[in-house]
CSV table of C-alpha atoms and ligand atoms in Angstrom, one decimal:
chain,number,residue,atom,x,y,z
I,1,MET,CA,-111.6,-43.1,-122.2
I,2,THR,CA,-110.9,-40.4,-124.7
I,3,ARG,CA,-108.2,-41.0,-127.3
I,4,ASP,CA,-106.3,-38.0,-128.7
I,5,GLU,CA,-107.5,-36.9,-132.0
I,6,ILE,CA,-104.1,-37.0,-133.7
I,7,SER,CA,-102.5,-39.7,-135.8
I,8,PRO,CA,-100.8,-42.6,-134.0
I,9,LEU,CA,-97.4,-41.6,-135.5
I,10,ALA,CA,-97.7,-38.1,-134.1
I,11,ILE,CA,-98.9,-39.6,-130.8
I,12,ASP,CA,-95.9,-41.8,-130.4
I,13,GLU,CA,-93.4,-39.1,-131.5
I,14,HIS,CA,-94.8,-36.9,-128.8
I,15,ALA,CA,-94.9,-39.7,-126.2
I,16,SER,CA,-91.8,-41.7,-126.4
I,17,GLY,CA,-89.9,-42.3,-129.6
I,18,SER,CA,-89.1,-40.5,-132.8
I,19,ASP,CA,-89.9,-43.0,-135.5
I,20,GLU,CA,-92.5,-45.5,-136.4
I,21,SER,CA,-90.7,-48.4,-134.7
I,22,ASN,CA,-91.8,-47.1,-131.3
I,23,LEU,CA,-95.5,-47.8,-132.2
I,24,SER,CA,-95.1,-51.5,-132.6
I,25,ARG,CA,-93.1,-54.2,-130.9
I,26,ARG,CA,-93.4,-56.7,-133.7
I,27,ALA,CA,-89.7,-56.7,-134.4
I,28,MET,CA,-88.8,-57.2,-130.8
I,29,MET,CA,-91.3,-60.1,-130.4
I,30,THR,CA,-89.5,-62.3,-132.9
I,31,ARG,CA,-86.3,-62.4,-130.9
I,32,PRO,CA,-85.5,-64.6,-127.8
I,33,TRP,CA,-84.7,-62.7,-124.6
I,34,HIS,CA,-81.1,-63.3,-123.6
I,35,PRO,CA,-80.4,-61.9,-120.1
I,36,TRP,CA,-76.6,-61.6,-120.4
I,37,HIS,CA,-73.9,-60.1,-122.6
I,38,SER,CA,-70.1,-60.7,-122.7
I,39,GLU,CA,-69.4,-57.2,-121.6
I,40,ARG,CA,-71.1,-54.5,-119.6
I,41,VAL,CA,-73.0,-52.5,-122.2
I,42,LEU,CA,-76.4,-50.8,-123.0
I,43,ARG,CA,-78.3,-53.1,-125.4
I,44,CYS,CA,-81.3,-52.2,-127.5
I,45,ILE,CA,-84.4,-54.3,-126.7
I,46,THR,CA,-85.3,-54.4,-130.4
I,47,CYS,CA,-82.3,-54.4,-132.7
I,48,GLN,CA,-79.9,-55.6,-130.1
I,49,ALA,CA,-77.3,-52.9,-131.0
I,50,VAL,CA,-74.9,-52.3,-128.1
I,51,HIS,CA,-73.7,-48.9,-126.8
I,52,PRO,CA,-71.0,-48.1,-124.3
I,53,LEU,CA,-72.1,-48.3,-120.6
I,54,ARG,CA,-71.1,-44.6,-120.0
I,55,ASP,CA,-72.8,-43.0,-122.9
I,56,VAL,CA,-75.4,-40.5,-121.8
I,57,ILE,CA,-78.2,-41.9,-123.9
I,58,TYR,CA,-81.7,-43.2,-123.1
I,59,ARG,CA,-82.5,-44.8,-126.5
I,60,CYS,CA,-80.8,-46.9,-129.1
I,61,GLY,CA,-78.7,-44.8,-131.5
I,62,SER,CA,-79.6,-47.2,-134.4
I,63,CYS,CA,-83.3,-47.7,-134.1
I,64,GLY,CA,-84.5,-45.4,-131.3
I,65,ASP,CA,-85.9,-48.0,-129.0
I,66,LEU,CA,-85.4,-48.6,-125.3
I,67,LEU,CA,-82.1,-49.9,-123.8
I,68,ASP,CA,-81.3,-52.5,-121.2
I,69,VAL,CA,-78.2,-52.5,-119.0
I,70,VAL,CA,-76.6,-55.9,-119.7
I,71,PHE,CA,-73.5,-57.6,-118.3
I,72,PRO,CA,-71.8,-61.0,-118.1
I,73,ARG,CA,-73.6,-63.8,-116.1
I,74,PRO,CA,-72.4,-63.6,-112.5
I,75,THR,CA,-69.9,-66.4,-111.6
I,76,GLU,CA,-71.8,-67.2,-108.4
I,77,THR,CA,-75.2,-68.7,-109.0
I,78,GLY,CA,-78.0,-70.6,-107.2
I,79,ALA,CA,-77.7,-71.4,-103.5
I,80,ALA,CA,-74.2,-69.9,-103.3
I,81,LEU,CA,-75.4,-66.6,-104.6
I,82,ALA,CA,-78.5,-66.7,-102.3
I,83,ALA,CA,-76.1,-67.3,-99.3
I,84,THR,CA,-73.9,-64.3,-100.3
I,85,PHE,CA,-77.0,-62.1,-100.3
I,86,ARG,CA,-78.2,-63.4,-97.0
I,87,ALA,CA,-74.8,-63.1,-95.2
I,88,ARG,CA,-74.7,-59.4,-95.9
I,89,ARG,CA,-77.7,-58.8,-93.7
I,90,MET,CA,-75.3,-59.4,-90.7
I,91,SER,CA,-72.8,-56.8,-91.9
I,92,ASP,CA,-72.5,-53.3,-90.6
I,93,ASN,CA,-71.3,-51.9,-94.0
I,94,PRO,CA,-74.0,-49.5,-95.3
I,95,ILE,CA,-73.8,-51.0,-98.8
I,96,ASP,CA,-74.4,-54.5,-97.5
I,97,ARG,CA,-77.4,-53.3,-95.4
I,98,SER,CA,-79.0,-51.5,-98.4
I,99,GLY,CA,-82.0,-53.5,-99.7
I,100,VAL,CA,-80.7,-52.7,-103.2
I,101,TRP,CA,-76.9,-53.0,-103.0
I,102,ARG,CA,-77.1,-56.2,-101.0
I,103,PHE,CA,-77.9,-57.8,-104.3
I,104,ARG,CA,-75.0,-56.1,-106.2
I,105,GLU,CA,-73.9,-59.1,-108.2
I,106,LEU,CA,-76.9,-58.2,-110.4
I,107,LEU,CA,-76.0,-54.5,-110.4
I,108,PRO,CA,-72.4,-54.6,-111.7
I,109,PHE,CA,-72.4,-51.3,-113.5
I,110,TYR,CA,-70.2,-49.4,-111.0
I,111,ASP,CA,-66.4,-49.6,-111.0
I,112,ASN,CA,-65.7,-49.3,-107.3
I,113,GLU,CA,-67.7,-49.2,-104.1
I,114,ALA,CA,-66.7,-45.5,-103.4
I,115,GLN,CA,-69.0,-44.5,-106.3
I,116,ILE,CA,-72.1,-46.0,-104.6
I,117,VAL,CA,-74.8,-43.8,-103.2
I,118,THR,CA,-77.1,-45.3,-100.5
I,119,TYR,CA,-79.6,-43.9,-98.0
I,120,PRO,CA,-80.2,-46.9,-97.2
I,121,GLU,CA,-83.3,-48.1,-99.1
I,122,GLY,CA,-85.3,-51.2,-99.7
I,123,ASN,CA,-85.6,-53.9,-97.0
I,124,THR,CA,-89.4,-53.4,-97.2
I,125,PRO,CA,-91.8,-55.8,-95.4
I,126,LEU,CA,-94.0,-58.6,-96.7
I,127,LEU,CA,-97.3,-58.3,-94.9
I,128,GLU,CA,-100.1,-60.7,-94.3
I,129,ALA,CA,-103.4,-59.2,-95.2
I,130,PRO,CA,-106.3,-61.4,-94.0
I,131,LYS,CA,-109.1,-58.9,-94.4
I,132,SER,CA,-107.9,-58.0,-97.9
I,133,ALA,CA,-107.7,-61.7,-98.7
I,134,GLY,CA,-111.3,-62.3,-97.5
I,135,TYR,CA,-112.5,-59.3,-99.6
I,136,ALA,CA,-110.9,-60.8,-102.7
I,137,GLY,CA,-112.2,-64.3,-101.9
I,138,LEU,CA,-108.7,-65.8,-101.4
I,139,ARG,CA,-107.4,-67.9,-98.6
I,140,ARG,CA,-104.2,-65.9,-98.3
I,141,LEU,CA,-102.8,-62.6,-99.6
I,142,ARG,CA,-99.6,-60.9,-98.9
I,143,PHE,CA,-98.6,-57.3,-99.7
I,144,LYS,CA,-95.0,-56.3,-100.3
I,145,HIS,CA,-95.1,-52.7,-99.2
I,146,LEU,CA,-92.6,-50.6,-101.0
I,147,GLY,CA,-94.0,-47.5,-99.2
I,148,PHE,CA,-91.6,-48.3,-96.4
I,149,ASN,CA,-88.7,-46.6,-98.3
I,150,PRO,CA,-87.0,-43.4,-97.2
I,151,THR,CA,-89.2,-41.2,-99.3
I,152,GLY,CA,-92.3,-43.4,-99.0
I,153,SER,CA,-92.5,-45.0,-102.4
I,154,PHE,CA,-90.9,-47.7,-104.5
I,155,LYS,CA,-89.0,-45.1,-106.5
I,156,ASP,CA,-86.1,-45.2,-104.0
I,157,TYR,CA,-85.1,-48.7,-105.2
I,158,GLY,CA,-84.3,-47.2,-108.6
I,159,MET,CA,-83.3,-43.7,-107.8
I,160,VAL,CA,-80.3,-45.0,-105.8
I,161,THR,CA,-78.9,-46.7,-108.8
I,162,GLY,CA,-79.8,-43.9,-111.2
I,163,VAL,CA,-78.2,-41.3,-109.0
I,164,THR,CA,-75.1,-43.5,-108.6
I,165,GLN,CA,-74.8,-43.6,-112.4
I,166,ALA,CA,-75.3,-39.8,-112.6
I,167,ARG,CA,-72.4,-39.4,-110.2
I,168,ILE,CA,-70.2,-41.8,-112.2
I,169,LEU,CA,-71.0,-39.8,-115.3
I,170,GLY,CA,-70.0,-36.6,-113.5
I,171,MET,CA,-73.4,-35.0,-114.1
I,172,ARG,CA,-74.2,-31.8,-112.1
I,173,ALA,CA,-78.0,-31.9,-112.3
I,174,VAL,CA,-80.6,-34.6,-112.6
I,175,ALA,CA,-84.2,-34.2,-113.7
I,176,CYS,CA,-87.5,-36.0,-114.1
I,177,ALA,CA,-91.0,-35.5,-115.1
I,178,SER,CA,-93.3,-36.9,-112.4
I,179,THR,CA,-96.7,-37.5,-111.0
I,180,GLY,CA,-95.1,-36.8,-107.6
I,181,ASN,CA,-93.3,-39.8,-106.3
I,182,THR,CA,-90.3,-39.8,-108.7
I,183,SER,CA,-89.8,-36.2,-108.0
I,184,ALA,CA,-89.8,-36.7,-104.2
I,185,SER,CA,-87.3,-39.6,-104.6
I,186,LEU,CA,-85.1,-37.7,-107.0
I,187,GLY,CA,-85.1,-34.7,-104.8
I,188,ALA,CA,-83.9,-36.6,-101.8
I,189,TYR,CA,-81.3,-38.7,-103.5
I,190,ALA,CA,-79.9,-35.8,-105.6
I,191,ALA,CA,-79.6,-33.7,-102.4
I,192,ARG,CA,-77.7,-36.5,-100.6
I,193,ALA,CA,-75.4,-37.0,-103.6
I,194,GLY,CA,-74.7,-33.3,-104.0
I,195,LEU,CA,-76.5,-32.9,-107.3
I,196,LEU,CA,-79.1,-30.3,-108.4
I,197,PRO,CA,-82.6,-31.9,-108.6
I,198,ILE,CA,-84.9,-30.5,-111.2
I,199,VAL,CA,-88.5,-31.8,-111.4
I,200,LEU,CA,-91.3,-31.2,-113.8
I,201,VAL,CA,-94.8,-32.0,-112.4
I,202,PRO,CA,-98.3,-31.3,-113.8
I,203,GLU,CA,-99.6,-28.0,-112.5
I,204,THR,CA,-102.7,-29.7,-111.2
I,205,GLY,CA,-103.4,-33.1,-109.7
I,206,VAL,CA,-100.1,-33.8,-107.9
I,207,SER,CA,-100.7,-34.5,-104.2
I,208,PHE,CA,-99.5,-31.8,-101.9
I,209,ALA,CA,-97.7,-34.4,-99.8
I,210,LYS,CA,-95.4,-35.4,-102.7
I,211,LEU,CA,-95.0,-31.8,-103.8
I,212,SER,CA,-93.9,-30.8,-100.3
I,213,GLN,CA,-91.2,-33.4,-100.4
I,214,SER,CA,-89.5,-32.0,-103.5
I,215,LEU,CA,-89.7,-28.5,-102.1
I,216,ASP,CA,-88.2,-29.5,-98.9
I,217,TYR,CA,-85.3,-31.4,-100.6
I,218,GLY,CA,-84.4,-28.3,-102.5
I,219,ALA,CA,-85.5,-29.4,-106.0
I,220,LEU,CA,-86.2,-26.8,-108.6
I,221,THR,CA,-89.9,-27.6,-108.9
I,222,LEU,CA,-91.5,-26.7,-112.2
I,223,MET,CA,-95.3,-27.0,-112.3
I,224,VAL,CA,-95.9,-27.4,-116.0
I,225,ARG,CA,-99.2,-26.3,-117.5
I,226,GLY,CA,-99.8,-29.7,-119.0
I,227,ASP,CA,-100.1,-33.3,-118.0
I,228,PHE,CA,-97.4,-35.9,-117.1
I,229,ASP,CA,-97.1,-37.0,-120.7
I,230,VAL,CA,-96.5,-33.5,-122.0
I,231,ALA,CA,-93.9,-32.8,-119.2
I,232,GLN,CA,-92.1,-36.1,-120.1
I,233,ALA,CA,-91.9,-35.2,-123.8
I,234,LEU,CA,-90.6,-31.7,-123.0
I,235,LEU,CA,-87.9,-33.0,-120.7
I,236,ARG,CA,-86.7,-35.4,-123.3
I,237,LYS,CA,-86.1,-32.5,-125.7
I,238,LEU,CA,-84.6,-30.2,-123.0
I,239,ALA,CA,-82.2,-32.5,-121.2
I,240,PRO,CA,-79.6,-32.8,-124.0
I,241,ARG,CA,-79.7,-29.1,-124.6
I,242,LEU,CA,-79.0,-28.3,-120.9
I,243,GLY,CA,-76.7,-31.2,-120.2
I,244,ILE,CA,-78.9,-32.6,-117.4
I,245,TYR,CA,-79.4,-36.3,-116.8
I,246,ILE,CA,-82.9,-37.7,-117.0
I,247,LEU,CA,-83.9,-40.0,-114.2
I,248,ASN,CA,-87.3,-41.1,-115.4
I,249,SER,CA,-87.7,-44.9,-115.9
I,250,VAL,CA,-86.7,-44.5,-119.5
I,251,ASN,CA,-83.3,-44.4,-117.9
I,252,PRO,CA,-82.3,-48.1,-117.7
I,253,PHE,CA,-80.1,-47.6,-114.6
I,254,ARG,CA,-83.3,-46.8,-112.7
I,255,LEU,CA,-84.8,-50.1,-113.6
I,256,GLU,CA,-81.7,-52.0,-112.5
I,257,GLY,CA,-82.2,-50.9,-108.9
I,258,GLN,CA,-85.9,-51.7,-109.1
I,259,LYS,CA,-85.1,-55.3,-110.0
I,260,THR,CA,-84.1,-55.8,-106.4
I,261,VAL,CA,-87.7,-55.6,-105.3
I,262,MET,CA,-88.1,-59.0,-106.8
I,263,ILE,CA,-84.9,-60.4,-105.4
I,264,GLU,CA,-85.8,-59.2,-102.0
I,265,LEU,CA,-89.3,-60.7,-102.3
I,266,LEU,CA,-88.0,-64.1,-103.4
I,267,GLU,CA,-85.6,-64.2,-100.5
I,268,GLN,CA,-88.4,-63.3,-98.1
I,269,LEU,CA,-90.4,-66.2,-99.6
I,270,GLY,CA,-87.4,-68.6,-99.1
I,271,TRP,CA,-86.9,-68.6,-102.9
I,272,GLU,CA,-90.3,-70.3,-103.4
I,273,ALA,CA,-91.8,-68.2,-106.2
I,274,PRO,CA,-95.4,-67.2,-105.9
I,275,ASP,CA,-97.9,-68.1,-108.6
I,276,ARG,CA,-98.7,-64.5,-109.3
I,277,ILE,CA,-97.3,-61.0,-108.7
I,278,VAL,CA,-99.7,-58.1,-109.1
I,279,VAL,CA,-98.4,-54.6,-109.7
I,280,PRO,CA,-99.9,-51.3,-110.6
I,281,GLY,CA,-98.9,-49.8,-113.9
I,282,GLY,CA,-98.3,-46.2,-114.9
I,283,ASN,CA,-95.2,-45.4,-116.9
I,284,LEU,CA,-94.6,-49.2,-116.7
I,285,GLY,CA,-91.0,-49.1,-115.3
I,286,ASN,CA,-91.7,-51.1,-112.3
I,287,SER,CA,-93.3,-54.1,-114.1
I,288,SER,CA,-90.5,-53.9,-116.7
I,289,SER,CA,-87.8,-54.1,-114.0
I,290,PHE,CA,-89.6,-57.0,-112.3
I,291,GLY,CA,-89.6,-58.9,-115.6
I,292,LYS,CA,-85.9,-58.3,-116.0
I,293,ALA,CA,-85.1,-59.5,-112.5
I,294,LEU,CA,-87.1,-62.6,-112.9
I,295,ARG,CA,-85.5,-63.4,-116.2
I,296,GLU,CA,-82.1,-63.1,-114.6
I,297,LEU,CA,-83.0,-65.1,-111.5
I,298,HIS,CA,-84.5,-67.8,-113.7
I,299,ASP,CA,-81.2,-68.2,-115.5
I,300,LEU,CA,-79.3,-68.2,-112.2
I,301,GLY,CA,-81.3,-71.1,-110.9
I,302,LEU,CA,-83.1,-69.0,-108.2
I,303,LEU,CA,-86.6,-69.1,-109.6
I,304,SER,CA,-88.7,-72.2,-108.9
I,305,LYS,CA,-91.3,-71.2,-111.4
I,306,ARG,CA,-92.3,-68.1,-113.4
I,307,PRO,CA,-94.7,-66.0,-111.4
I,308,ARG,CA,-97.4,-64.5,-113.7
I,309,ILE,CA,-96.8,-60.7,-113.7
I,310,THR,CA,-100.2,-59.1,-113.6
I,311,ILE,CA,-100.2,-55.4,-114.3
I,312,VAL,CA,-103.1,-53.2,-113.3
I,313,GLN,CA,-104.0,-49.8,-114.6
I,314,ALA,CA,-106.7,-47.4,-113.7
I,315,ARG,CA,-109.5,-47.6,-116.3
I,316,GLY,CA,-109.1,-44.0,-117.4
I,317,ALA,CA,-105.3,-44.4,-117.9
I,318,ALA,CA,-105.0,-47.9,-119.4
I,319,PRO,CA,-103.3,-47.9,-122.8
I,320,LEU,CA,-101.5,-51.2,-122.2
I,321,SER,CA,-104.6,-52.9,-120.8
I,322,GLU,CA,-106.6,-51.8,-123.8
I,323,ALA,CA,-103.9,-53.3,-126.0
I,324,TYR,CA,-104.0,-56.7,-124.2
I,325,GLU,CA,-107.8,-56.8,-123.7
I,326,GLY,CA,-108.3,-55.7,-127.3
I,327,GLY,CA,-106.0,-58.6,-128.5
I,328,HIS,CA,-103.4,-56.3,-130.1
I,329,SER,CA,-100.6,-56.3,-127.6
I,330,GLU,CA,-98.0,-55.6,-130.2
I,331,THR,CA,-99.1,-52.0,-130.6
I,332,LEU,CA,-99.9,-49.2,-128.2
I,333,VAL,CA,-102.3,-46.3,-128.7
I,334,ARG,CA,-101.9,-43.3,-126.4
I,335,VAL,CA,-104.8,-42.2,-124.3
I,336,HIS,CA,-105.7,-39.0,-122.6
I,337,ALA,CA,-105.3,-40.1,-119.0
I,338,ARG,CA,-108.0,-39.5,-116.3
I,339,THR,CA,-108.0,-41.0,-112.9
I,340,LEU,CA,-108.1,-39.9,-109.2
I,341,ALA,CA,-105.1,-42.3,-108.7
I,342,THR,CA,-102.9,-39.4,-109.8
I,343,ALA,CA,-99.6,-41.4,-109.5
I,344,ILE,CA,-100.6,-43.5,-112.5
I,345,LYS,CA,-102.4,-40.8,-114.5
I,346,ILE,CA,-100.3,-41.6,-117.6
I,347,GLY,CA,-101.5,-42.1,-121.1
I,348,ALA,CA,-98.3,-42.7,-123.0
I,349,PRO,CA,-96.2,-45.1,-120.9
I,350,VAL,CA,-92.6,-45.0,-121.9
I,351,SER,CA,-91.6,-48.5,-120.9
I,352,TRP,CA,-94.6,-50.3,-122.4
I,353,LYS,CA,-92.5,-52.6,-124.6
I,354,LYS,CA,-90.4,-53.8,-121.7
I,355,ALA,CA,-93.5,-54.3,-119.6
I,356,ALA,CA,-95.1,-56.3,-122.4
I,357,ARG,CA,-91.9,-58.4,-122.6
I,358,ALA,CA,-92.2,-59.2,-118.9
I,359,VAL,CA,-95.9,-60.1,-119.2
I,360,ASP,CA,-95.4,-62.3,-122.2
I,361,TRP,CA,-92.4,-64.1,-120.7
I,362,SER,CA,-94.2,-64.8,-117.5
I,363,ASP,CA,-97.5,-65.7,-119.1
I,364,GLY,CA,-99.0,-62.8,-117.2
I,365,TRP,CA,-101.9,-60.4,-117.9
I,366,VAL,CA,-102.7,-56.7,-118.1
I,367,MET,CA,-106.0,-55.3,-116.9
I,368,SER,CA,-107.7,-52.2,-115.6
I,369,VAL,CA,-110.0,-51.4,-112.7
I,370,SER,CA,-112.6,-48.7,-112.1
I,371,GLU,CA,-112.3,-45.7,-109.8
I,372,GLN,CA,-115.0,-47.3,-107.5
I,373,GLU,CA,-113.0,-50.5,-107.3
I,374,ILE,CA,-109.8,-48.6,-106.5
I,375,ALA,CA,-111.4,-46.5,-103.8
I,376,ASP,CA,-113.1,-49.4,-102.0
I,377,ALA,CA,-110.0,-51.7,-102.3
I,378,LYS,CA,-107.9,-48.9,-100.7
I,379,ALA,CA,-110.2,-48.7,-97.7
I,380,VAL,CA,-110.1,-52.5,-97.3
I,381,ILE,CA,-106.3,-52.5,-97.3
I,382,GLY,CA,-106.5,-49.9,-94.6
I,383,GLN,CA,-108.7,-52.2,-92.5
I,384,ASP,CA,-105.7,-54.6,-92.5
I,385,GLY,CA,-103.8,-51.8,-90.7
I,386,ILE,CA,-101.6,-51.4,-93.8
I,387,GLY,CA,-102.7,-48.4,-95.8
I,388,CYS,CA,-101.4,-47.3,-99.2
I,389,GLU,CA,-101.9,-44.7,-101.8
I,390,PRO,CA,-104.7,-45.0,-104.4
I,391,ALA,CA,-102.5,-46.3,-107.2
I,392,SER,CA,-101.4,-49.2,-105.0
I,393,ALA,CA,-104.9,-50.3,-104.3
I,394,THR,CA,-105.5,-51.2,-108.0
I,395,THR,CA,-103.8,-54.5,-107.1
I,396,LEU,CA,-106.5,-55.7,-104.6
I,397,ALA,CA,-109.2,-54.4,-106.9
I,398,ALA,CA,-107.8,-56.5,-109.7
I,399,ILE,CA,-107.3,-59.6,-107.6
I,400,ARG,CA,-110.9,-59.4,-106.4
I,401,ARG,CA,-112.2,-59.2,-109.9
I,402,LEU,CA,-110.0,-62.0,-111.2
I,403,ALA,CA,-111.0,-64.3,-108.3
I,404,SER,CA,-114.7,-63.8,-109.0
I,405,GLU,CA,-114.8,-63.7,-112.8
I,406,GLY,CA,-115.2,-66.9,-114.8
I,407,THR,CA,-112.6,-65.9,-117.5
I,408,ASP,CA,-109.4,-67.6,-118.7
I,409,GLU,CA,-107.5,-65.2,-116.4
I,410,ARG,CA,-109.4,-66.3,-113.4
I,411,ILE,CA,-107.5,-66.5,-110.1
I,412,ASP,CA,-107.8,-69.8,-108.2
I,413,PRO,CA,-108.5,-69.2,-104.4
I,414,ASP,CA,-105.4,-71.3,-103.6
I,415,GLU,CA,-103.0,-69.4,-105.7
I,416,THR,CA,-100.1,-67.8,-103.9
I,417,ILE,CA,-100.3,-64.2,-104.7
I,418,VAL,CA,-98.1,-61.2,-103.7
I,419,ALA,CA,-99.5,-57.8,-104.5
I,420,ILE,CA,-97.1,-54.8,-104.7
I,421,LEU,CA,-98.0,-51.7,-102.7
I,422,THR,CA,-96.0,-48.9,-104.3
I,423,GLY,CA,-96.7,-45.9,-102.0
I,424,ASN,CA,-97.3,-45.0,-98.4
I,425,VAL,CA,-100.8,-44.0,-97.3
I,426,LEU,CA,-99.5,-40.5,-96.3
I,427,LYS,CA,-98.7,-39.8,-99.9
I,428,ASP,CA,-102.2,-38.8,-100.7
I,429,PRO,CA,-104.1,-37.9,-97.5
I,430,ASP,CA,-106.7,-35.8,-99.4
I,431,TYR,CA,-108.0,-38.8,-101.2
I,432,THR,CA,-108.3,-40.8,-98.1
I,433,ILE,CA,-110.1,-38.2,-96.1
I,434,ARG,CA,-112.5,-37.5,-98.9
I,435,TYR,CA,-113.3,-41.2,-99.3
I,436,HIS,CA,-114.1,-41.5,-95.6
I,437,GLN,CA,-116.3,-38.4,-95.8
I,438,SER,CA,-118.1,-39.6,-98.9
I,439,SER,CA,-117.0,-36.6,-100.9
I,440,LEU,CA,-114.4,-38.1,-103.2
I,441,PHE,CA,-116.2,-37.6,-106.4
I,442,GLU,CA,-117.7,-34.2,-105.6
I,443,GLU,CA,-114.4,-32.6,-104.7
I,444,PHE,CA,-112.7,-33.7,-107.8
I,445,ARG,CA,-115.6,-33.3,-110.3
I,446,SER,CA,-114.5,-30.0,-111.8
I,447,GLU,CA,-111.1,-31.3,-112.7
I,448,THR,CA,-111.6,-34.9,-113.8
I,449,ILE,CA,-114.5,-37.0,-114.9
I,450,VAL,CA,-113.6,-40.3,-113.5
I,451,THR,CA,-116.5,-42.6,-113.2
I,452,ASP,CA,-117.7,-45.0,-115.8
I,453,HIS,CA,-121.2,-43.7,-116.2
I,454,GLY,CA,-120.8,-40.1,-114.9
I,455,ARG,CA,-122.0,-41.2,-111.5
I,456,GLY,CA,-120.4,-40.3,-108.2
I,457,LEU,CA,-118.4,-42.8,-106.2
I,458,THR,CA,-119.9,-44.4,-103.2
I,459,SER,CA,-117.8,-44.9,-100.1
I,460,GLN,CA,-118.9,-48.4,-99.1
I,461,PHE,CA,-116.2,-48.6,-96.4
I,462,ALA,CA,-116.4,-45.1,-95.1
I,463,ASN,CA,-115.1,-44.5,-91.6
I,464,PRO,CA,-115.9,-40.8,-91.1
I,465,PRO,CA,-114.6,-38.8,-88.2
I,466,VAL,CA,-117.2,-38.1,-85.6
I,467,VAL,CA,-117.6,-34.6,-84.1
I,468,VAL,CA,-118.5,-34.8,-80.4
I,469,ASP,CA,-119.4,-32.4,-77.7
I,470,ALA,CA,-116.7,-32.1,-75.0
I,471,THR,CA,-118.6,-34.0,-72.3
I,472,GLU,CA,-118.1,-37.3,-70.7
I,473,GLU,CA,-121.6,-38.4,-71.6
I,474,ALA,CA,-121.4,-37.5,-75.3
I,475,LEU,CA,-118.1,-39.4,-75.7
I,476,MET,CA,-119.4,-42.4,-73.7
I,477,ALA,CA,-122.4,-42.7,-76.0
I,478,VAL,CA,-120.4,-42.6,-79.2
I,479,ILE,CA,-117.7,-45.0,-78.0
I,480,GLN,CA,-120.3,-47.4,-76.5
I,481,GLU,CA,-122.1,-47.5,-79.7
I,482,ARG,CA,-119.0,-48.6,-81.5
I,483,LEU,CA,-118.1,-51.1,-78.8
I,484,ASP,CA,-121.5,-52.7,-79.3
I,485,THR,CA,-120.7,-53.4,-82.9
I,486,ILE,CA,-117.8,-55.6,-82.0
I,487,GLY,CA,-119.8,-57.7,-79.6
O,501,LIG,N1,-97.6,-46.5,-107.9
O,501,LIG,C1,-97.2,-45.3,-107.5
O,501,LIG,C2,-97.4,-44.9,-106.1
O,501,LIG,C3,-96.5,-44.5,-108.4
O,501,LIG,O1,-96.0,-43.3,-108.0
O,501,LIG,C4,-96.3,-44.9,-109.7
O,501,LIG,C5,-95.6,-44.1,-110.7
O,501,LIG,C6,-96.8,-46.2,-110.1
O,501,LIG,C7,-97.4,-46.9,-109.2
O,501,LIG,C8,-96.6,-46.7,-111.4
O,501,LIG,O2,-95.3,-47.2,-111.6
O,501,LIG,O3,-94.6,-45.9,-113.6
O,501,LIG,O4,-93.3,-47.8,-112.9
O,501,LIG,O5,-95.6,-48.2,-113.8
O,501,LIG,N2,-95.2,-42.9,-110.5
O,501,LIG,C9,-94.4,-42.1,-111.4
O,501,LIG,C10,-94.0,-40.8,-110.7
O,501,LIG,C11,-94.9,-42.0,-112.7
O,501,LIG,O6,-93.7,-39.8,-111.4
O,501,LIG,O7,-93.9,-40.7,-109.5
O,501,LIG,P1,-94.7,-47.3,-113.1
């Protein structure tokens, strides 16, 4: 991994904050994490300063750090609250049927239901994955597949709340920097809410499938000659000048919606928390929101134990993992990101402090996996008939390694584990086809150096298409050969 040759202070100014406090989370680590507040406000994660709920801000006016949406503890708790959530599944009201708004006691930032935007979203399946479990050396493994959302990724869980807040604020246009999925989701939700979508994506490396979505949804699609981190920093400066609303995960209203992934998962598990939840990490919004959800559910008596949040990054884009594995989790050093898992090709994750808070609270871990591990894990998930995009496959790769390694972080084969798949397999068909044709590395070589030792990737689970003469005999021979392999 190559570090930028600029000072850490300059790095962080460029990446996320404007002052030295954003480099370190030492100040934040000394305070207990209170989930609630007496009023609905935005509260700084570090200095705890509060700001009005309707301020168009993304960072604390006092210290420049990230903000949480906080609110009073719901009056209904425990089994009664769980029963309210469940009863809504029988309702015909679109808000009740949404896999996000069904849990609205934990999303009380709107004033009346007429303000709510919904597609609907969420209600994603929890899938048994026996082949993947066997590959990892576990007895059982389940995937919660967030790729079953309207735009094919987990982003819809948070875009619905972000766009709702944009409408409440009376914004005309919403914008994001994106590696592809946020832009697809923003495009769709903005279009449905009658707002102008503006998306900034890196000029190279964004999958065509994702790009095609934002184009079709009518987004002003800006292909920036720079990477995601550059686009994110530019948008931060531009948005206030243009009066447009940022819907990246630095926006705390996005993360509120993403909390419902955890609520929905726990409901699917009959409120029996798993031992571990494994999630890919890029800009680190998802893992941050999972932590906030679990913290709130814990206080409401809906969490039987704290599942260990395990964040997985691609080795070439792993600043938080480097911090944890290097034993200095209170500071982050930006990296120049390189990975074929383009969704998580991020070197300066904006939400790293919130993600670290979630990991520490849950006694979790942060790690990274190689390009080879990601590619093979993705093919194995496919063999379970599930399929996902490369970033999502970091989860199985990490689980396999943790189950085989004799380290402190070792996974016990009997642990109950849920891995989060963040995007649909159709999000990056190029990658999948190249893997199965054993040409993944060669095709991308010019653009990114991705392997650990400069070697190519091998496609251990390749299932290439077979070109066949259009005769009965030729087809017979090929199919018979395959039939023989299954006995
Ligand atoms: N998986 C997929 C498929 C993603 O698209 C992303 C992020 C992540 C994982 C990482 O999630 O940022 O919350 O840690 N995609 C963003 C985008 C950055 O612009 O679409 P995170």
